[in-house]
Coordinates of C-alpha atoms and ligand atoms in Angstrom, one line a residue:
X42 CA -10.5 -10.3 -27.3
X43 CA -6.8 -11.1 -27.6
X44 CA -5.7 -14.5 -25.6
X45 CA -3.7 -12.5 -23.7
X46 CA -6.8 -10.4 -21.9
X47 CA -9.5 -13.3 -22.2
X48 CA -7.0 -15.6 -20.5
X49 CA -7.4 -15.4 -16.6
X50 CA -4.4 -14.6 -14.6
X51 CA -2.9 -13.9 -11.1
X52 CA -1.4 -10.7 -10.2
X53 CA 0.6 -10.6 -6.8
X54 CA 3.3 -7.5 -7.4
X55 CA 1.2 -4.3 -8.1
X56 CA 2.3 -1.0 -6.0
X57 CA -1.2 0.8 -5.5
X58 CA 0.0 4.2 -6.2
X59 CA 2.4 3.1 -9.2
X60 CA -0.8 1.7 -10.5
X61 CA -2.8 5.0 -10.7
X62 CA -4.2 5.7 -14.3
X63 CA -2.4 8.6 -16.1
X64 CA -5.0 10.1 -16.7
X65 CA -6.7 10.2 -12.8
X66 CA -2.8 11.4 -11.8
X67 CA -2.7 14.4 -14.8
X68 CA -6.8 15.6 -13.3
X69 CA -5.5 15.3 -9.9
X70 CA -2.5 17.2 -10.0
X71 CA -4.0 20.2 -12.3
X72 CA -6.9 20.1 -9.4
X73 CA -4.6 20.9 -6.7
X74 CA -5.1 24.2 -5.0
X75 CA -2.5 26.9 -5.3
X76 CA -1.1 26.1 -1.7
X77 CA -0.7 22.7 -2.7
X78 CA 0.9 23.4 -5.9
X79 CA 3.8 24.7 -4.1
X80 CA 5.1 20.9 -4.1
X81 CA 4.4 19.8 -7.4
X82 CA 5.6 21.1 -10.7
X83 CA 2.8 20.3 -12.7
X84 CA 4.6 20.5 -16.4
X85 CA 7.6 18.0 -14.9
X86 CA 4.3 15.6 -14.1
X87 CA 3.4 15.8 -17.6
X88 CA 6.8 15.3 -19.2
X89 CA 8.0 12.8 -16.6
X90 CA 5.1 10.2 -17.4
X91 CA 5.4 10.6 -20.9
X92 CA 8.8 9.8 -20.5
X93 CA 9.6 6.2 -22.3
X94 CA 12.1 5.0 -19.9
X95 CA 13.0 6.1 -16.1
X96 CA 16.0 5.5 -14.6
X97 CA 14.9 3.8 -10.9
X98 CA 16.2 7.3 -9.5
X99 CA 13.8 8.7 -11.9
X100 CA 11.0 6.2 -10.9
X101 CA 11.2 7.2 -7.0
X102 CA 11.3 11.0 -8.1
X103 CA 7.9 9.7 -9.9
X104 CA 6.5 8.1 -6.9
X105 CA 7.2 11.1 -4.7
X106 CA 5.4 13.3 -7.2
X107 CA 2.2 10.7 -6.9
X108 CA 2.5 10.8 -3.1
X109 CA 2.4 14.4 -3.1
X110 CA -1.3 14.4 -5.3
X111 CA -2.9 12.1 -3.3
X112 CA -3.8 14.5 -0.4
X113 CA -6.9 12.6 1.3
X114 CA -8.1 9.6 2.0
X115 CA -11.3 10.0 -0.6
X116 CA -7.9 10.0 -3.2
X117 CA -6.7 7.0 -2.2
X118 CA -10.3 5.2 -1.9
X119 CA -10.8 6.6 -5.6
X120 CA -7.6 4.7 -7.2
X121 CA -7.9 1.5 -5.1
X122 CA -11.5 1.7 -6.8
X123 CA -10.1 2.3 -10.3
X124 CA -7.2 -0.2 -9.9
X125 CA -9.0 -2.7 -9.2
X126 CA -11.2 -2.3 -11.8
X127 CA -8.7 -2.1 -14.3
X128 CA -7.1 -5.5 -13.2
X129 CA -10.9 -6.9 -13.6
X130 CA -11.1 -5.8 -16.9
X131 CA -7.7 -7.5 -17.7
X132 CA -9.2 -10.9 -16.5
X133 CA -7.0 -11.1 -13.3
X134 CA -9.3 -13.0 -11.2
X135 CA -6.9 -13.0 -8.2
X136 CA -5.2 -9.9 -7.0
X137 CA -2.4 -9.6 -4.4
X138 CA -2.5 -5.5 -4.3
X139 CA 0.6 -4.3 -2.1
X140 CA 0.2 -0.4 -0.9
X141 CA 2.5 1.4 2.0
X142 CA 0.5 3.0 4.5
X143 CA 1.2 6.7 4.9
X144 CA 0.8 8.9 7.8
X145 CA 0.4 12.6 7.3
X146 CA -0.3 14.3 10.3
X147 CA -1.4 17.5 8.6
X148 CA -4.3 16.0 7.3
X149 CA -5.2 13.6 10.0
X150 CA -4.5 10.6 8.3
X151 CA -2.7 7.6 10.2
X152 CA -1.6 4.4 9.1
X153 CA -4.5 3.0 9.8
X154 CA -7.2 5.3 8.4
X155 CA -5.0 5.1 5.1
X156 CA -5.5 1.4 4.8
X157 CA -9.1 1.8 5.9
X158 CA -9.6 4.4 3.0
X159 CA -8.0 1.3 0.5
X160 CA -10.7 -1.1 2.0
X161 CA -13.1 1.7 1.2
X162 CA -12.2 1.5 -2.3
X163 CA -12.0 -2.5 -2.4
X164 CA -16.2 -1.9 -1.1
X165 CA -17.3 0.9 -3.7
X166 CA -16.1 -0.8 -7.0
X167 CA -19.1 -1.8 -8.6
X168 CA -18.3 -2.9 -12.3
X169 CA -17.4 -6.4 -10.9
X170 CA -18.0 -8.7 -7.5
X171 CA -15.0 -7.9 -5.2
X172 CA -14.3 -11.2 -3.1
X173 CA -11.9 -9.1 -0.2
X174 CA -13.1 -10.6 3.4
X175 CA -11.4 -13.7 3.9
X176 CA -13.9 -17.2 4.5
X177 CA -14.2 -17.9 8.2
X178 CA -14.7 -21.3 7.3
X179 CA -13.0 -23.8 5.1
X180 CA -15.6 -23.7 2.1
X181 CA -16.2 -22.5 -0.7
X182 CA -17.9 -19.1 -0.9
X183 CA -15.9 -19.0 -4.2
X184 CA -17.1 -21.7 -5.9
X185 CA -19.1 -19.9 -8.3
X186 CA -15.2 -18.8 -9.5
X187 CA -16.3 -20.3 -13.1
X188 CA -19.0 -17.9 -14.0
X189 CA -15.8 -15.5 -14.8
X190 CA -15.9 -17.3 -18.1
X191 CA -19.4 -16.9 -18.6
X192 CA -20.5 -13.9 -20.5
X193 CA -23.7 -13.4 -19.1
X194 CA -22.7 -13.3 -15.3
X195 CA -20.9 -10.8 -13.7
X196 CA -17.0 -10.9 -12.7
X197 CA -15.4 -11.5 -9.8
X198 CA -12.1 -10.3 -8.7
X199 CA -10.6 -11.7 -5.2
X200 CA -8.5 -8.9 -3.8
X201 CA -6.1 -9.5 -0.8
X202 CA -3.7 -6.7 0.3
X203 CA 0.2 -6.9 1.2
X204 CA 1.4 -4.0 3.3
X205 CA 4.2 -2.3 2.4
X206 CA 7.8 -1.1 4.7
X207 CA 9.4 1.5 2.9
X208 CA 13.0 1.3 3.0
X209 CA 13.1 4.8 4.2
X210 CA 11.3 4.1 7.7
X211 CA 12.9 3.0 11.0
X212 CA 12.9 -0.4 12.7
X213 CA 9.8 0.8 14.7
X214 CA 7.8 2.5 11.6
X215 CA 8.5 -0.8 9.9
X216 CA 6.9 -2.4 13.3
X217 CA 3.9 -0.7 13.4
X218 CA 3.2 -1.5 9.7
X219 CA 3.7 -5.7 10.8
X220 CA 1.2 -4.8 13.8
X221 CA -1.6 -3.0 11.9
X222 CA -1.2 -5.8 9.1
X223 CA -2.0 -8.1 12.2
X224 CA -5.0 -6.0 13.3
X225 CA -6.3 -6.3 10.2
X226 CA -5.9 -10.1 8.9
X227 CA -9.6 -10.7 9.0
X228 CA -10.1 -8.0 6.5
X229 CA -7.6 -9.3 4.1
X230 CA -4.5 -8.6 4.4
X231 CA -2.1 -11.3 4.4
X232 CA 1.2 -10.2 4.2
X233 CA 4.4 -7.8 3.6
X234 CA 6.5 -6.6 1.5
X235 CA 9.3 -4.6 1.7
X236 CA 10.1 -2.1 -0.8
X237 CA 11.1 1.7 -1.6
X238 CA 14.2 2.9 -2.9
X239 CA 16.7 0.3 -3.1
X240 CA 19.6 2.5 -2.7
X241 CA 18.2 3.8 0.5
X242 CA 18.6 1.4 3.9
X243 CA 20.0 -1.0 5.8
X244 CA 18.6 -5.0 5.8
X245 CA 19.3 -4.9 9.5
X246 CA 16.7 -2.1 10.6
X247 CA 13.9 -4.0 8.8
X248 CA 14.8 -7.5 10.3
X249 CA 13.3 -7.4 13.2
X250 CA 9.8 -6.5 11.8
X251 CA 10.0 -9.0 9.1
X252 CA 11.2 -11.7 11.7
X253 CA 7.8 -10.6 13.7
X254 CA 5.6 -10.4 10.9
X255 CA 6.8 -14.3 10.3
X256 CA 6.6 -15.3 13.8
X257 CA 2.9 -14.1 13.9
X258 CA 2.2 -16.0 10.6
X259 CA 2.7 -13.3 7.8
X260 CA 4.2 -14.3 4.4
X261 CA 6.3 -12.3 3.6
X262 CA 7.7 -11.0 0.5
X263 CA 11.1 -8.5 -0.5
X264 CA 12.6 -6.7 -3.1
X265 CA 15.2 -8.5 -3.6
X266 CA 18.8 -7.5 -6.4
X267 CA 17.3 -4.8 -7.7
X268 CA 20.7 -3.0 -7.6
X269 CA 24.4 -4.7 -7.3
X270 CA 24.2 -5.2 -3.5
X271 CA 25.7 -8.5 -3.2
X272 CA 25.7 -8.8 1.1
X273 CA 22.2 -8.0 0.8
X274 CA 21.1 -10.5 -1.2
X275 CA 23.0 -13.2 0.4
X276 CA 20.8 -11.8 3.6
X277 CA 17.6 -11.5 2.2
X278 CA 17.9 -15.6 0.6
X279 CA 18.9 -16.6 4.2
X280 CA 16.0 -15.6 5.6
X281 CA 13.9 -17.3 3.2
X282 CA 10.9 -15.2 2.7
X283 CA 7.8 -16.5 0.9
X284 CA 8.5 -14.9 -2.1
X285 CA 11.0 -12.5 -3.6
X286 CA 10.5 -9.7 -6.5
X287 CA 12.9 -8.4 -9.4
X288 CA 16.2 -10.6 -8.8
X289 CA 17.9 -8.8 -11.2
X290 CA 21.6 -8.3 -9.9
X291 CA 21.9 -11.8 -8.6
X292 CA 25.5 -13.5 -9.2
X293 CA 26.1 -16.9 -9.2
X294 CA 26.4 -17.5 -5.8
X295 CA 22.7 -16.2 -5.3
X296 CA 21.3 -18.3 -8.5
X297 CA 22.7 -21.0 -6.8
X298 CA 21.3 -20.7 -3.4
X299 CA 17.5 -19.2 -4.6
X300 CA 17.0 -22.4 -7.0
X301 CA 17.8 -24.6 -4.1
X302 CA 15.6 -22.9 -1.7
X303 CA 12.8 -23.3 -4.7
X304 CA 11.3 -19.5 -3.4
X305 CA 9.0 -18.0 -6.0
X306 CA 10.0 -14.9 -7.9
X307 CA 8.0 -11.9 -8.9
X308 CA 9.2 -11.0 -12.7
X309 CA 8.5 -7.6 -13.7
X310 CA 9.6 -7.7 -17.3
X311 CA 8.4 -4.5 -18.1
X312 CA 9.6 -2.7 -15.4
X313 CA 13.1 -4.3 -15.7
X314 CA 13.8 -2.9 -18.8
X315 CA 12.1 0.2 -18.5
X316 CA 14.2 0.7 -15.3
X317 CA 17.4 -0.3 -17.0
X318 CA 18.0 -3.0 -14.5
X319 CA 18.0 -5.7 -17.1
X320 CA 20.0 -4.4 -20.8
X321 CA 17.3 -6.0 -23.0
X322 CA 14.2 -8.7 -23.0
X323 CA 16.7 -11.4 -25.0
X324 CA 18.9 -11.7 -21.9
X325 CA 16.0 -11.4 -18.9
X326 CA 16.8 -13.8 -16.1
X327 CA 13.0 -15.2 -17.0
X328 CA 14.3 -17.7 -20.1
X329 CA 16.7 -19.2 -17.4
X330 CA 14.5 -19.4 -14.3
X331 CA 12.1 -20.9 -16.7
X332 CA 14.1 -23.3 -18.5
X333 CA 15.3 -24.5 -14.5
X334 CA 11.5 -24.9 -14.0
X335 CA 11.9 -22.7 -11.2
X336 CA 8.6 -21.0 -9.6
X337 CA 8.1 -17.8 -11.6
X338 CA 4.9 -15.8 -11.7
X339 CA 4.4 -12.7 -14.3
X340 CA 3.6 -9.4 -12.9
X341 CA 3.6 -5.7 -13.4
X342 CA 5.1 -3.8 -10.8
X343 CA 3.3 -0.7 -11.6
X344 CA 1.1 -0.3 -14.1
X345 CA 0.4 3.3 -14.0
X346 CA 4.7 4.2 -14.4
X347 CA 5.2 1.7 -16.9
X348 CA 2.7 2.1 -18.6
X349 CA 1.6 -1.6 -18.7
X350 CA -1.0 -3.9 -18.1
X351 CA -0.7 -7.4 -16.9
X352 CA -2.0 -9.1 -20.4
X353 CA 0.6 -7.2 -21.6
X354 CA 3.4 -8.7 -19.5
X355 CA 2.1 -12.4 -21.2
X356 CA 2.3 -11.4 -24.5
X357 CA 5.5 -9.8 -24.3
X358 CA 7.0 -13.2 -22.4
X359 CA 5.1 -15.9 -25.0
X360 CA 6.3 -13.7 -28.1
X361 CA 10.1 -12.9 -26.4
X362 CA 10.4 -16.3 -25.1
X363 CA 8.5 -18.1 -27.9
X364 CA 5.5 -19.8 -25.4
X365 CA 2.6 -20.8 -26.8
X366 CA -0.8 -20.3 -25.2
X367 CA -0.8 -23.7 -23.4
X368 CA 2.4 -22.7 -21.6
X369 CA 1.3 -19.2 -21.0
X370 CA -2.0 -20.6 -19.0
X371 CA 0.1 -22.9 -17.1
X372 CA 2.6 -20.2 -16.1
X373 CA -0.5 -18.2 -14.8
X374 CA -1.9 -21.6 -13.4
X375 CA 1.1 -22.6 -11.2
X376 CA 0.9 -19.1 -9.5
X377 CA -2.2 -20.5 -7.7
X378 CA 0.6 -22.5 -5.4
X379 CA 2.6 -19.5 -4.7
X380 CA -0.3 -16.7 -3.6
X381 CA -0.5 -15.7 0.4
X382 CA -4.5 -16.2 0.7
X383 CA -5.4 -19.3 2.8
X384 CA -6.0 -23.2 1.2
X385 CA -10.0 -22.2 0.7
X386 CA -8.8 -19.4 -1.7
X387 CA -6.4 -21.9 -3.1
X388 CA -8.8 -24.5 -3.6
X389 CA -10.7 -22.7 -5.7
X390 CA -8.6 -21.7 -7.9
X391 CA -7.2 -24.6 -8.7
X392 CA -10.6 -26.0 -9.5
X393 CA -11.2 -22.9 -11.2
X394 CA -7.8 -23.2 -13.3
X395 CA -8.7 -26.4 -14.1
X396 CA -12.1 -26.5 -15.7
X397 CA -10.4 -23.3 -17.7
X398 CA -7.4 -25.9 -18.8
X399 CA -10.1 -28.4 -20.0
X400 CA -12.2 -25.6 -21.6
X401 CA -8.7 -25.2 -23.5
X402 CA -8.1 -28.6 -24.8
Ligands
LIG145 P1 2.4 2.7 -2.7 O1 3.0 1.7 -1.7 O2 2.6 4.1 -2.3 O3 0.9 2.3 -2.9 O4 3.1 2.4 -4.1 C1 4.3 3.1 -4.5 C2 5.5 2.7 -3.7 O5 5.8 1.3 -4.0 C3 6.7 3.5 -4.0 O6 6.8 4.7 -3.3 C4 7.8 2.5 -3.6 O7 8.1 2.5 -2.3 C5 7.2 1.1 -4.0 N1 7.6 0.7 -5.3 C6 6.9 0.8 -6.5 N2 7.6 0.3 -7.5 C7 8.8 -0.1 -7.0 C8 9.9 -0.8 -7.6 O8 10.0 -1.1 -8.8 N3 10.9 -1.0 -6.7 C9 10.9 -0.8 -5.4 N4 11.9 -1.1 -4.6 N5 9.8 -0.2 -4.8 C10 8.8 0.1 -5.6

């Protein structure tokens, strides 16, 4: 195995549906029935994931397609299963997996049962040990993490779950999103993103959502300068969320005020390029956040549209950036201090981390 798949790493921005396998999306859509066909062109499916780079317009046209072929909740319980299992299989050991809940009246599915379907799929993978139900104690349920490296055990993955606001939704849609993330704490979810199309929206009618969701203890994570939106920005670092994804538009104004507010980012090499939000890899805003030492962790956005995978994303950022292994396990080390799971999940993987480090030496 390549150092870039053996080593184990943390994966905390991954859209479930952008993280459908091509190959489940191309049986899915040539399954649908003729009535259903009516909404999706199969042949523009084929040609628009084959398609090397997507414009974010493009990329939105993409996820509507996907939305459109997942019709039930056994769909949506099938990719969670096969998502996770591909991160497995990748050596993430911890998984943040963000997902919007979607209700479609027409075939009885609500916000919640969608989410419930996603926990259905976190219970039926089988290929490795799913650790998804957060401790109700302190200890260490986890600290068998170790045996990841062993060849003769089995894996485990932990798996918590982030939901997503879409920017399309009103201030009460976003609302009842915080609430059933609330409800549903004690099976794992631990906190919200917001996300959709950027050029959709208004920071103001999601506020008072994210505002709750912090208020009741929910990190909270945004998309954050994914287009030239300079107000926005300004708004989003001012309310200081937990973490923030992309940063890709940010001036010199924002630089300034995200490095002294020390708030993680989520880079999405990959994606950023693919998208055209960032001209090339030699002039990513990682090499500078990096050099600053400010908290960075590697992710993949969407595996299934971009066509990655996260052991991509570090070989791609130690070849680009010229990181040797050492630096690429302590990149993937230090996101241990910046997930949303409680101190007992955190515990453990620093422990974990570390017995890997000394394995290294
Ligand atoms: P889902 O939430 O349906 O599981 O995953 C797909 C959704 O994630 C998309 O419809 C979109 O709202 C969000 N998403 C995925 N990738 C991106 C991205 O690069 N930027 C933004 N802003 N949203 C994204």
């Amino acid at each position: 195995e390549e150092w870039c798949v053996s080593m184990p790493k943390i994966e905390l921005h991954a859209h479930l549906n952008g993280s459908i396998r091509l190959t489940t999306l191309l049986e899915l859509a040539k399954a649908l029935t003729e009535n259903q066909k009516g909404a999706v062109n199969i042949s523009q499916v084929e040609h628009v994931i084959m398609k090397h780079d997507l414009s974010l317009t493009e990329v939105f046209q993409l996820f509507d397609l996907i939305h459109n072929v997942i019709t039930d909740h056994n769909t949506v319980t099938r990719i969670t299963k096969e998502v996770i299992e591909d991160f497995a299989s990748d050596n993430v050991v911890y998984l943040e997996l963000r997902t919007t809940p979607k209700r479609n009246d027409s075939i009885g599915m609500s916000k919640r049962s969608y989410v419930d379907a996603v926990m259905e799929g976190l219970r039926s993978v089988s290929s490795v040990d799913v650790d998804f139900i957060p401790n109700t104690q302190d200890s260490t349920s986890l600290s068998n993490l170790p045996i990841i490296t062993n060849e003769n055990s089995r894996k485990i993955i932990i798996v918590r779950l982030i939901l997503s606001i879409d920017r399309r939704e009103t201030t009460e849609a976003a609302m009842e999103t915080v609430k059933l993330a609330l409800e549903m704490r004690h099976l794992g979810v631990v906190g919200i993103d917001l996300s959709g199309n950027p050029k959709t929206g208004e920071w103001t009618t999601y506020l008072p959502a994210l505002k709750f969701a912090r208020e009741q203890g929910l990190s909270v994570t945004l998309h954050c300068g994914e287009i030239r939106n300079s107000k926005e920005i300004k708004n989003m670092l001012e309310f200081h969320p937990q973490r923030i994804g992309h940063a890709c538009f940010f001036e010199d104004e924002h630089w300034i005020k995200l490095k002294s507010s020390k708030i993680p980012v989520e880079i999405c090499l990959t994606s950023n390029i693919r998208t055209f939000s960032v001209a090339s890899i030699e002039v990513h805003h990682f090499a500078c956040l990096y050099k600053a030492k400010h908290p960075l962790v590697l992710c993949t956005d969407d595996t299934g549209v971009f066509s990655t995978r996260l052991s991509k994303e570090y070989k791609l950022a130690a070849n680009s950036f010229g990181l040797g292994r050492w630096e690429m396990l302590e990149l993937s080390r230090n996101a241990v201090e910046y997930i949303f799971a409680d101190n007992g999940v955190k515990n453990d993987l620093r422990i974990f981390f570390n017995s890997v480090a000394n394995n290294m030496e």
